[in-house]
Amino acid sequence: MKTIFMLLPLAVLSASQNVEYGQIPLEEQPIGEIPLQPGSVLTTEPLTIDGIPLLGFGTWNLKTNCSEAVSWAIQTGYRHIDCAAAYGNEYDVGRGIADGLLKTGLTREDLWITSKLWNDHHDPNKVESAIDDSLEKLGVGYLDLYHMHWPVRTGSLGRNYIDYRDTWNAMGAFVENGKTRHIGVSNFSPHQMENLLNHTSHTPSVHQMELHPYLQQNDWIKWHEKHGIHVTAYSPFAGTNPTYQPGDPEHLLKNDVITKIADKRGCTAAQVALQWGMARGTSVIPKTSHLERATENFHSLECVLKKKDLEKIDELGKAHHRFNNPSKSWGLGLYEGLEDSKGEHKEHS
Ligand code: NDP
């Protein structure tokens, strides 16, 4: 495995030498063997399902070079692509997937592809048309994971309300008819999870939620471990996504604790943040539209952190800062019982 890690950067570097920053040409092909799981010692045994790769590639806000970025991600070694109907780019992501498979000689079965049901299709009669649309746009015959994006339904007059149980039951049929291998949820509160588990025969395989050093949600992760539910961390770089309002905690990748650890271990700040997430047993799905960063983030698999590094990063959790909270704009309460956007840590039972 060590030899493989040594070879890969050379292959990637030589393939990317002529690439202008930000432009990802479809014809470039890094060649190399690919590590799929982190190289550092995990502090916890990851609760994986069906070998979901712990490092994935996010696609929210991938716009002009979306297909190229996804193709490049696959060529670089990513085997887990996180998509959603709401990102409005599934057709382009699908083109990137097809191109990436063609250039690497891989097949659909070599990838883990996730998509998500948007709030305007929670009506049980609309759920199947939503997954069919995602499958068609992505150009794949099945998904590995289909999430309910939020426990929120947008009604015909545009009003939002909490509604997920009937939608969830409708989603269960897709596991039986082979449209997806797993179903999962995203952005649920403890009460909503308990309520769901009490009323379904399909336990979610995965819960996708905001997680990063400024929002660690340790008790909440433990709850999932207890219930055999894998956790995926979205926005692993905290407020770096420009859609978010910059908050009190400073830019995570410029934070002293993170940059000092990065210098000490010969990693970059982004690699430290990702390795910290994987060392907790969660999968991480960083997004970037830049070739160099996709490569850099992929090599987080080789960033080896020590226990004391992880403990220092744990200290940053005091920030309790949530960046993704549409409660106000949607006119309803989300995340009840969880670390919230105001930095108040409310314990859940
Ligand atoms: P990320 O934490 O992945 O951060 C993305 C930002 O970081 C972008 O601005 C990107 O810039 C920048 N970036 C990426 N790599 C580096 C690097 N090495 N150095 C410096 N900057 C870097 O944020 P996201 O919110 O996009 O989260 C990741 C994914 O999680 C999403 O794309 C989506 O798939 C999923 N998600 C799911 C949600 C849900 O409700 N279930 C909500 C939010 C996200 P650039 O692109 O310019 O390189």
Tab-separated table of C-alpha atoms and ligand atoms in Angstrom:
chain	number	residue	atom	x	y	z
A	1	MET	CA	0.000	0.000	0.000
A	2	LYS	CA	2.877	2.354	0.865
A	3	THR	CA	4.379	1.922	-2.635
A	4	ILE	CA	1.046	2.706	-4.192
A	5	PHE	CA	0.850	5.978	-2.230
A	6	MET	CA	4.335	6.928	-3.427
A	7	LEU	CA	3.484	6.363	-7.089
A	8	LEU	CA	0.180	8.153	-7.255
A	9	PRO	CA	1.280	11.760	-6.667
A	10	LEU	CA	3.849	11.486	-9.458
A	11	ALA	CA	1.241	10.207	-11.880
A	12	VAL	CA	-1.210	12.923	-10.918
A	13	LEU	CA	1.404	15.657	-11.068
A	14	SER	CA	2.628	14.757	-14.507
A	15	ALA	CA	-0.928	14.608	-15.807
A	16	SER	CA	-1.763	18.017	-14.398
A	17	GLN	CA	1.334	19.993	-15.312
A	18	ASN	CA	-0.253	21.808	-18.246
A	19	VAL	CA	-3.553	22.472	-16.605
A	20	GLU	CA	-4.525	26.064	-15.993
A	21	TYR	CA	-5.873	26.609	-12.493
A	22	GLY	CA	-9.592	26.027	-12.472
A	23	GLN	CA	-9.826	24.328	-15.854
A	24	ILE	CA	-10.170	20.582	-15.824
A	25	PRO	CA	-9.759	19.094	-19.302
A	26	LEU	CA	-11.577	15.853	-19.970
A	27	GLU	CA	-8.690	14.371	-21.920
A	28	GLU	CA	-6.155	14.379	-19.060
A	29	GLN	CA	-5.758	11.028	-17.336
A	30	PRO	CA	-3.815	10.418	-14.149
A	31	ILE	CA	-2.723	6.836	-13.977
A	32	GLY	CA	-2.122	5.008	-10.760
A	33	GLU	CA	-3.348	2.526	-8.254
A	34	ILE	CA	-5.880	3.867	-5.866
A	35	PRO	CA	-6.228	3.744	-2.092
A	36	LEU	CA	-9.896	3.778	-1.148
A	37	GLN	CA	-9.840	4.172	2.606
A	38	PRO	CA	-7.731	6.377	4.901
A	39	GLY	CA	-4.103	5.602	5.482
A	40	SER	CA	-3.993	6.839	9.069
A	41	VAL	CA	-4.871	4.833	12.118
A	42	LEU	CA	-8.572	5.237	12.767
A	43	THR	CA	-9.518	6.205	16.300
A	44	THR	CA	-12.752	4.338	15.905
A	45	GLU	CA	-13.784	1.395	13.768
A	46	PRO	CA	-15.786	3.052	11.002
A	47	LEU	CA	-19.343	1.865	10.775
A	48	THR	CA	-19.441	1.422	7.041
A	49	ILE	CA	-22.245	-0.081	5.057
A	50	ASP	CA	-21.443	-2.127	1.997
A	51	GLY	CA	-17.967	-0.548	1.929
A	52	ILE	CA	-19.117	3.057	1.323
A	53	PRO	CA	-15.814	4.849	0.582
A	54	LEU	CA	-15.027	7.218	3.457
A	55	LEU	CA	-13.799	9.863	1.037
A	56	GLY	CA	-16.352	11.150	-1.452
A	57	PHE	CA	-16.730	14.058	-3.863
A	58	GLY	CA	-19.446	16.687	-3.264
A	59	THR	CA	-21.274	18.305	-6.175
A	60	TRP	CA	-23.298	21.194	-4.698
A	61	ASN	CA	-22.348	24.436	-6.477
A	62	LEU	CA	-20.424	22.624	-9.220
A	63	LYS	CA	-21.349	24.722	-12.204
A	64	THR	CA	-19.378	25.601	-15.327
A	65	ASN	CA	-16.863	22.766	-15.233
A	66	CYS	CA	-19.119	20.286	-13.454
A	67	SER	CA	-18.673	17.338	-15.871
A	68	GLU	CA	-14.938	17.880	-16.083
A	69	ALA	CA	-14.580	18.079	-12.304
A	70	VAL	CA	-16.541	14.856	-11.732
A	71	SER	CA	-14.626	13.031	-14.446
A	72	TRP	CA	-11.359	14.279	-12.985
A	73	ALA	CA	-12.419	13.180	-9.516
A	74	ILE	CA	-12.991	9.630	-10.763
A	75	GLN	CA	-9.696	9.667	-12.641
A	76	THR	CA	-7.940	10.883	-9.502
A	77	GLY	CA	-9.341	8.029	-7.437
A	78	TYR	CA	-12.618	9.152	-5.847
A	79	ARG	CA	-15.154	6.316	-5.899
A	80	HIS	CA	-18.006	8.037	-4.071
A	81	ILE	CA	-19.964	10.880	-5.682
A	82	ASP	CA	-22.548	12.839	-3.695
A	83	CYS	CA	-25.356	14.303	-5.818
A	84	ALA	CA	-28.836	15.770	-5.339
A	85	ALA	CA	-31.761	16.813	-7.508
A	86	ALA	CA	-31.683	20.216	-5.779
A	87	TYR	CA	-28.155	20.958	-7.018
A	88	GLY	CA	-29.600	21.304	-10.528
A	89	ASN	CA	-26.564	19.671	-12.150
A	90	GLU	CA	-27.315	15.945	-12.227
A	91	TYR	CA	-27.203	15.816	-16.013
A	92	ASP	CA	-23.701	17.314	-16.047
A	93	VAL	CA	-22.592	15.143	-13.136
A	94	GLY	CA	-23.827	12.142	-15.153
A	95	ARG	CA	-21.715	13.188	-18.131
A	96	GLY	CA	-18.720	13.427	-15.838
A	97	ILE	CA	-19.420	9.979	-14.403
A	98	ALA	CA	-19.645	8.456	-17.897
A	99	ASP	CA	-16.435	10.167	-18.976
A	100	GLY	CA	-14.609	9.176	-15.792
A	101	LEU	CA	-15.632	5.536	-16.231
A	102	LEU	CA	-14.580	5.555	-19.884
A	103	LYS	CA	-11.165	7.019	-19.132
A	104	THR	CA	-10.397	4.769	-16.189
A	105	GLY	CA	-11.893	1.594	-17.645
A	106	LEU	CA	-13.988	1.216	-14.516
A	107	THR	CA	-17.627	0.169	-14.493
A	108	ARG	CA	-20.688	1.583	-12.735
A	109	GLU	CA	-20.329	-1.055	-10.003
A	110	ASP	CA	-16.942	0.426	-9.041
A	111	LEU	CA	-18.603	3.651	-7.869
A	112	TRP	CA	-20.793	4.616	-4.943
A	113	ILE	CA	-23.378	7.115	-6.193
A	114	THR	CA	-25.702	8.976	-3.833
A	115	SER	CA	-28.579	11.266	-4.748
A	116	LYS	CA	-31.323	13.004	-2.782
A	117	LEU	CA	-35.049	13.602	-2.951
A	118	TRP	CA	-35.995	17.278	-2.820
A	119	ASN	CA	-38.722	18.745	-0.607
A	120	ASP	CA	-41.121	19.411	-3.490
A	121	HIS	CA	-41.417	15.664	-4.171
A	122	HIS	CA	-42.330	14.397	-0.692
A	123	ASP	CA	-45.849	13.519	-1.784
A	124	PRO	CA	-45.720	9.681	-1.903
A	125	ASN	CA	-47.247	9.858	-5.401
A	126	LYS	CA	-44.338	12.001	-6.619
A	127	VAL	CA	-41.424	10.186	-5.025
A	128	GLU	CA	-40.928	7.633	-7.793
A	129	SER	CA	-40.855	10.273	-10.530
A	130	ALA	CA	-38.110	12.046	-8.541
A	131	ILE	CA	-35.791	9.039	-8.322
A	132	ASP	CA	-36.505	8.175	-11.972
A	133	ASP	CA	-35.516	11.707	-12.969
A	134	SER	CA	-32.247	11.500	-11.002
A	135	LEU	CA	-31.429	8.087	-12.508
A	136	GLU	CA	-32.073	9.358	-16.004
A	137	LYS	CA	-30.048	12.557	-15.579
A	138	LEU	CA	-27.155	10.750	-13.897
A	139	GLY	CA	-27.267	8.111	-16.640
A	140	VAL	CA	-27.168	5.174	-14.233
A	141	GLY	CA	-29.450	2.173	-13.755
A	142	TYR	CA	-29.453	2.347	-9.956
A	143	LEU	CA	-28.204	4.436	-7.037
A	144	ASP	CA	-26.185	3.141	-4.119
A	145	LEU	CA	-27.959	5.503	-1.762
A	146	TYR	CA	-31.048	7.694	-2.013
A	147	HIS	CA	-31.470	10.257	0.767
A	148	MET	CA	-34.443	12.245	1.864
A	149	HIS	CA	-32.680	15.629	1.669
A	150	TRP	CA	-34.670	17.239	4.522
A	151	PRO	CA	-37.542	16.142	6.758
A	152	VAL	CA	-39.459	18.968	5.086
A	153	ARG	CA	-42.232	18.949	2.522
A	154	THR	CA	-42.984	21.927	0.317
A	155	GLY	CA	-46.699	21.961	-0.429
A	156	SER	CA	-48.362	23.175	-3.611
A	157	LEU	CA	-48.666	26.771	-2.354
A	158	GLY	CA	-44.996	26.863	-1.449
A	159	ARG	CA	-45.637	26.397	2.274
A	160	ASN	CA	-43.078	24.237	4.077
A	161	TYR	CA	-43.886	21.805	6.838
A	162	ILE	CA	-42.230	18.922	8.623
A	163	ASP	CA	-43.389	15.737	6.907
A	164	TYR	CA	-41.372	12.598	6.295
A	165	ARG	CA	-43.025	9.331	7.393
A	166	ASP	CA	-45.197	8.587	4.353
A	167	THR	CA	-42.423	9.809	2.078
A	168	TRP	CA	-39.994	7.423	3.776
A	169	ASN	CA	-42.346	4.485	3.342
A	170	ALA	CA	-42.659	5.298	-0.355
A	171	MET	CA	-38.858	5.403	-0.658
A	172	GLY	CA	-38.610	1.896	0.840
A	173	ALA	CA	-40.110	0.463	-2.362
A	174	PHE	CA	-37.016	1.542	-4.315
A	175	VAL	CA	-34.789	-0.831	-2.368
A	176	GLU	CA	-37.175	-3.647	-3.246
A	177	ASN	CA	-37.406	-2.766	-6.962
A	178	GLY	CA	-33.640	-2.185	-7.276
A	179	LYS	CA	-33.673	1.546	-8.049
A	180	THR	CA	-31.388	2.109	-5.073
A	181	ARG	CA	-29.359	-0.224	-2.863
A	182	HIS	CA	-29.898	1.854	0.282
A	183	ILE	CA	-32.087	4.664	1.538
A	184	GLY	CA	-30.985	7.340	3.969
A	185	VAL	CA	-31.958	10.631	5.532
A	186	SER	CA	-30.332	14.018	5.887
A	187	ASN	CA	-30.717	16.897	8.348
A	188	PHE	CA	-33.031	15.046	10.743
A	189	SER	CA	-33.313	15.890	14.452
A	190	PRO	CA	-33.115	13.274	17.246
A	191	HIS	CA	-36.883	13.389	17.729
A	192	GLN	CA	-37.475	12.914	14.001
A	193	MET	CA	-35.069	9.959	13.877
A	194	GLU	CA	-36.716	8.258	16.855
A	195	ASN	CA	-40.129	8.850	15.363
A	196	LEU	CA	-39.022	7.427	12.023
A	197	LEU	CA	-37.454	4.330	13.580
A	198	ASN	CA	-40.631	3.682	15.559
A	199	HIS	CA	-42.750	3.692	12.430
A	200	THR	CA	-40.764	1.902	9.769
A	201	SER	CA	-39.343	-1.472	8.888
A	202	HIS	CA	-36.554	0.245	6.858
A	203	THR	CA	-33.875	1.655	9.175
A	204	PRO	CA	-31.962	4.377	7.284
A	205	SER	CA	-28.546	3.078	6.196
A	206	VAL	CA	-26.941	6.528	6.338
A	207	HIS	CA	-27.629	9.933	7.888
A	208	GLN	CA	-25.958	12.855	6.094
A	209	MET	CA	-25.466	15.961	8.225
A	210	GLU	CA	-23.279	19.023	8.697
A	211	LEU	CA	-20.098	18.024	10.555
A	212	HIS	CA	-16.714	19.694	10.858
A	213	PRO	CA	-14.376	20.765	13.668
A	214	TYR	CA	-16.683	23.693	14.523
A	215	LEU	CA	-19.782	21.448	14.682
A	216	GLN	CA	-18.722	18.054	15.985
A	217	GLN	CA	-22.012	16.621	17.310
A	218	ASN	CA	-20.213	13.781	19.130
A	219	ASP	CA	-23.237	12.522	21.081
A	220	TRP	CA	-25.302	12.523	17.941
A	221	ILE	CA	-22.702	10.459	16.078
A	222	LYS	CA	-22.634	7.987	18.972
A	223	TRP	CA	-26.419	7.638	18.769
A	224	HIS	CA	-26.041	6.564	15.139
A	225	GLU	CA	-23.306	4.065	15.989
A	226	LYS	CA	-25.655	2.527	18.535
A	227	HIS	CA	-28.355	2.165	15.892
A	228	GLY	CA	-26.056	0.846	13.147
A	229	ILE	CA	-26.487	3.940	10.959
A	230	HIS	CA	-23.468	5.261	9.063
A	231	VAL	CA	-22.897	9.038	9.200
A	232	THR	CA	-21.709	11.177	6.287
A	233	ALA	CA	-20.245	14.607	7.055
A	234	TYR	CA	-21.248	17.380	4.689
A	235	SER	CA	-19.491	20.760	4.512
A	236	PRO	CA	-16.332	19.246	6.026
A	237	PHE	CA	-14.545	22.604	5.555
A	238	ALA	CA	-17.165	24.406	7.702
A	239	GLY	CA	-18.018	27.877	6.366
A	240	THR	CA	-15.643	27.689	3.368
A	241	ASN	CA	-18.562	27.145	0.988
A	242	PRO	CA	-19.278	30.725	-0.228
A	243	THR	CA	-23.038	30.165	0.026
A	244	TYR	CA	-22.762	30.270	3.800
A	245	GLN	CA	-22.742	33.426	5.879
A	246	PRO	CA	-19.279	33.777	7.365
A	247	GLY	CA	-19.682	33.222	11.078
A	248	ASP	CA	-17.740	33.896	14.226
A	249	PRO	CA	-15.280	31.051	13.950
A	250	GLU	CA	-12.512	32.013	11.574
A	251	HIS	CA	-12.108	30.312	8.180
A	252	LEU	CA	-11.417	26.695	9.173
A	253	LEU	CA	-8.552	26.234	6.723
A	254	LYS	CA	-6.816	29.304	8.202
A	255	ASN	CA	-7.372	28.316	11.806
A	256	ASP	CA	-4.084	28.200	13.768
A	257	VAL	CA	-4.739	24.807	15.334
A	258	ILE	CA	-5.402	23.241	11.937
A	259	THR	CA	-2.523	24.959	10.094
A	260	LYS	CA	0.000	24.115	12.819
A	261	ILE	CA	-0.966	20.448	12.729
A	262	ALA	CA	-0.803	20.551	8.929
A	263	ASP	CA	2.749	21.965	9.011
A	264	LYS	CA	3.871	19.438	11.584
A	265	ARG	CA	2.508	16.419	9.732
A	266	GLY	CA	3.416	17.518	6.212
A	267	CYS	CA	-0.226	17.806	5.178
A	268	THR	CA	-2.362	20.750	4.089
A	269	ALA	CA	-5.085	22.274	6.249
A	270	ALA	CA	-7.777	20.746	4.008
A	271	GLN	CA	-6.197	17.307	4.343
A	272	VAL	CA	-6.122	17.634	8.131
A	273	ALA	CA	-9.822	18.571	8.251
A	274	LEU	CA	-10.758	15.608	6.045
A	275	GLN	CA	-8.551	13.107	7.855
A	276	TRP	CA	-10.029	14.249	11.189
A	277	GLY	CA	-13.518	13.488	9.816
A	278	MET	CA	-12.522	10.056	8.529
A	279	ALA	CA	-10.682	9.226	11.765
A	280	ARG	CA	-14.045	9.669	13.508
A	281	GLY	CA	-15.505	6.965	11.271
A	282	THR	CA	-17.650	9.345	9.242
A	283	SER	CA	-17.446	9.642	5.479
A	284	VAL	CA	-16.531	13.109	4.164
A	285	ILE	CA	-17.639	14.575	0.845
A	286	PRO	CA	-15.606	17.728	0.046
A	287	LYS	CA	-16.554	19.677	-3.064
A	288	THR	CA	-14.163	21.540	-5.311
A	289	SER	CA	-14.225	22.783	-8.882
A	290	HIS	CA	-10.423	23.011	-8.960
A	291	LEU	CA	-8.190	20.232	-10.203
A	292	GLU	CA	-5.392	20.933	-7.780
A	293	ARG	CA	-7.738	20.908	-4.820
A	294	ALA	CA	-9.501	17.708	-5.920
A	295	THR	CA	-6.070	16.066	-6.004
A	296	GLU	CA	-5.025	17.660	-2.717
A	297	ASN	CA	-8.231	16.569	-0.999
A	298	PHE	CA	-7.889	13.046	-2.357
A	299	HIS	CA	-4.444	12.775	-0.803
A	300	SER	CA	-5.965	13.374	2.631
A	301	LEU	CA	-6.070	9.565	2.605
A	302	GLU	CA	-2.315	9.657	3.163
A	303	CYS	CA	-2.262	12.354	5.855
A	304	VAL	CA	-1.346	10.612	9.085
A	305	LEU	CA	-2.490	12.386	12.246
A	306	LYS	CA	-1.507	11.557	15.814
A	307	LYS	CA	-3.929	11.104	18.666
A	308	LYS	CA	-2.819	14.421	20.199
A	309	ASP	CA	-3.623	16.224	16.906
A	310	LEU	CA	-7.145	14.845	16.992
A	311	GLU	CA	-7.495	15.933	20.621
A	312	LYS	CA	-6.440	19.485	19.743
A	313	ILE	CA	-8.998	19.611	16.939
A	314	ASP	CA	-11.646	18.299	19.329
A	315	GLU	CA	-11.121	21.534	21.320
A	316	LEU	CA	-12.406	23.557	18.344
A	317	GLY	CA	-15.788	21.911	18.881
A	318	LYS	CA	-16.552	24.532	21.527
A	319	ALA	CA	-17.536	26.817	18.643
A	320	HIS	CA	-20.760	24.813	18.052
A	321	HIS	CA	-21.279	26.688	14.830
A	322	ARG	CA	-23.832	25.501	12.285
A	323	PHE	CA	-23.612	27.173	8.882
A	324	ASN	CA	-26.485	25.453	7.066
A	325	ASN	CA	-29.740	26.417	8.738
A	326	PRO	CA	-32.695	27.376	6.534
A	327	SER	CA	-35.121	27.364	9.511
A	328	LYS	CA	-35.898	31.083	9.165
A	329	SER	CA	-36.277	31.195	5.405
A	330	TRP	CA	-38.464	28.088	5.411
A	331	GLY	CA	-40.525	29.297	8.364
A	332	LEU	CA	-40.083	26.211	10.544
A	333	GLY	CA	-37.836	24.813	13.277
A	334	LEU	CA	-35.058	22.444	12.261
A	335	TYR	CA	-32.380	20.641	14.271
A	336	GLU	CA	-34.355	20.633	17.509
A	337	GLY	CA	-32.143	19.261	20.307
A	338	LEU	CA	-28.880	19.626	18.380
A	339	GLU	CA	-25.972	22.057	18.423
A	340	ASP	CA	-27.497	25.062	16.717
A	341	SER	CA	-26.477	28.013	14.616
A	342	LYS	CA	-26.326	30.352	17.648
A	343	GLY	CA	-23.654	28.270	19.292
A	344	GLU	CA	-25.873	26.995	22.078
A	345	HIS	CA	-25.292	23.337	22.721
A	346	LYS	CA	-28.600	21.757	23.544
A	347	GLU	CA	-28.213	18.216	24.794
A	348	HIS	CA	-30.447	15.509	23.379
A	349	SER	CA	-31.423	12.417	25.337
B	1	NDP	P1	-17.134	21.952	1.544
B	1	NDP	O1	-16.891	21.888	2.999
B	1	NDP	O2	-16.847	20.761	0.706
B	1	NDP	O3	-16.354	23.218	1.018
B	1	NDP	C1	-16.410	23.599	-0.315
B	1	NDP	C2	-15.648	24.904	-0.454
B	1	NDP	O4	-14.282	24.697	-0.097
B	1	NDP	C3	-15.675	25.401	-1.869
B	1	NDP	O5	-15.801	26.807	-1.793
B	1	NDP	C4	-14.304	25.005	-2.422
B	1	NDP	O6	-13.861	25.946	-3.366
B	1	NDP	C5	-13.434	25.065	-1.187
B	1	NDP	N1	-12.349	24.080	-1.210
B	1	NDP	C6	-12.407	22.773	-1.568
B	1	NDP	N2	-11.211	22.177	-1.420
B	1	NDP	C7	-10.371	23.126	-0.954
B	1	NDP	C8	-8.992	23.122	-0.623
B	1	NDP	N3	-8.259	22.024	-0.717
B	1	NDP	N4	-8.441	24.298	-0.194
B	1	NDP	C9	-9.179	25.417	-0.072
B	1	NDP	N5	-10.503	25.483	-0.382
B	1	NDP	C10	-11.084	24.343	-0.818
B	1	NDP	O7	-18.642	22.452	1.362
B	1	NDP	P2	-19.988	21.934	0.759
B	1	NDP	O8	-21.019	22.700	1.469
B	1	NDP	O9	-19.982	21.950	-0.715
B	1	NDP	O10	-20.123	20.418	1.253
B	1	NDP	C11	-19.632	19.322	0.544
B	1	NDP	C12	-20.735	18.522	-0.113
B	1	NDP	O11	-21.673	18.051	0.863
B	1	NDP	C13	-21.624	19.309	-1.070
B	1	NDP	O12	-20.980	19.600	-2.283
B	1	NDP	C14	-22.803	18.378	-1.177
B	1	NDP	O13	-22.515	17.298	-2.035
B	1	NDP	C15	-22.968	17.923	0.271
B	1	NDP	N6	-23.910	18.763	1.056
B	1	NDP	C16	-25.072	18.194	1.488
B	1	NDP	C17	-25.991	18.936	2.203
B	1	NDP	C18	-27.258	18.304	2.669
B	1	NDP	O14	-28.185	19.045	3.044
B	1	NDP	N7	-27.358	16.990	2.690
B	1	NDP	C19	-25.759	20.364	2.501
B	1	NDP	C20	-24.466	20.834	2.093
B	1	NDP	C21	-23.593	20.057	1.391
B	1	NDP	P3	-13.649	25.616	-4.928
B	1	NDP	O15	-14.809	24.792	-5.387
B	1	NDP	O16	-13.594	26.972	-5.523
B	1	NDP	O17	-12.360	24.871	-4.980
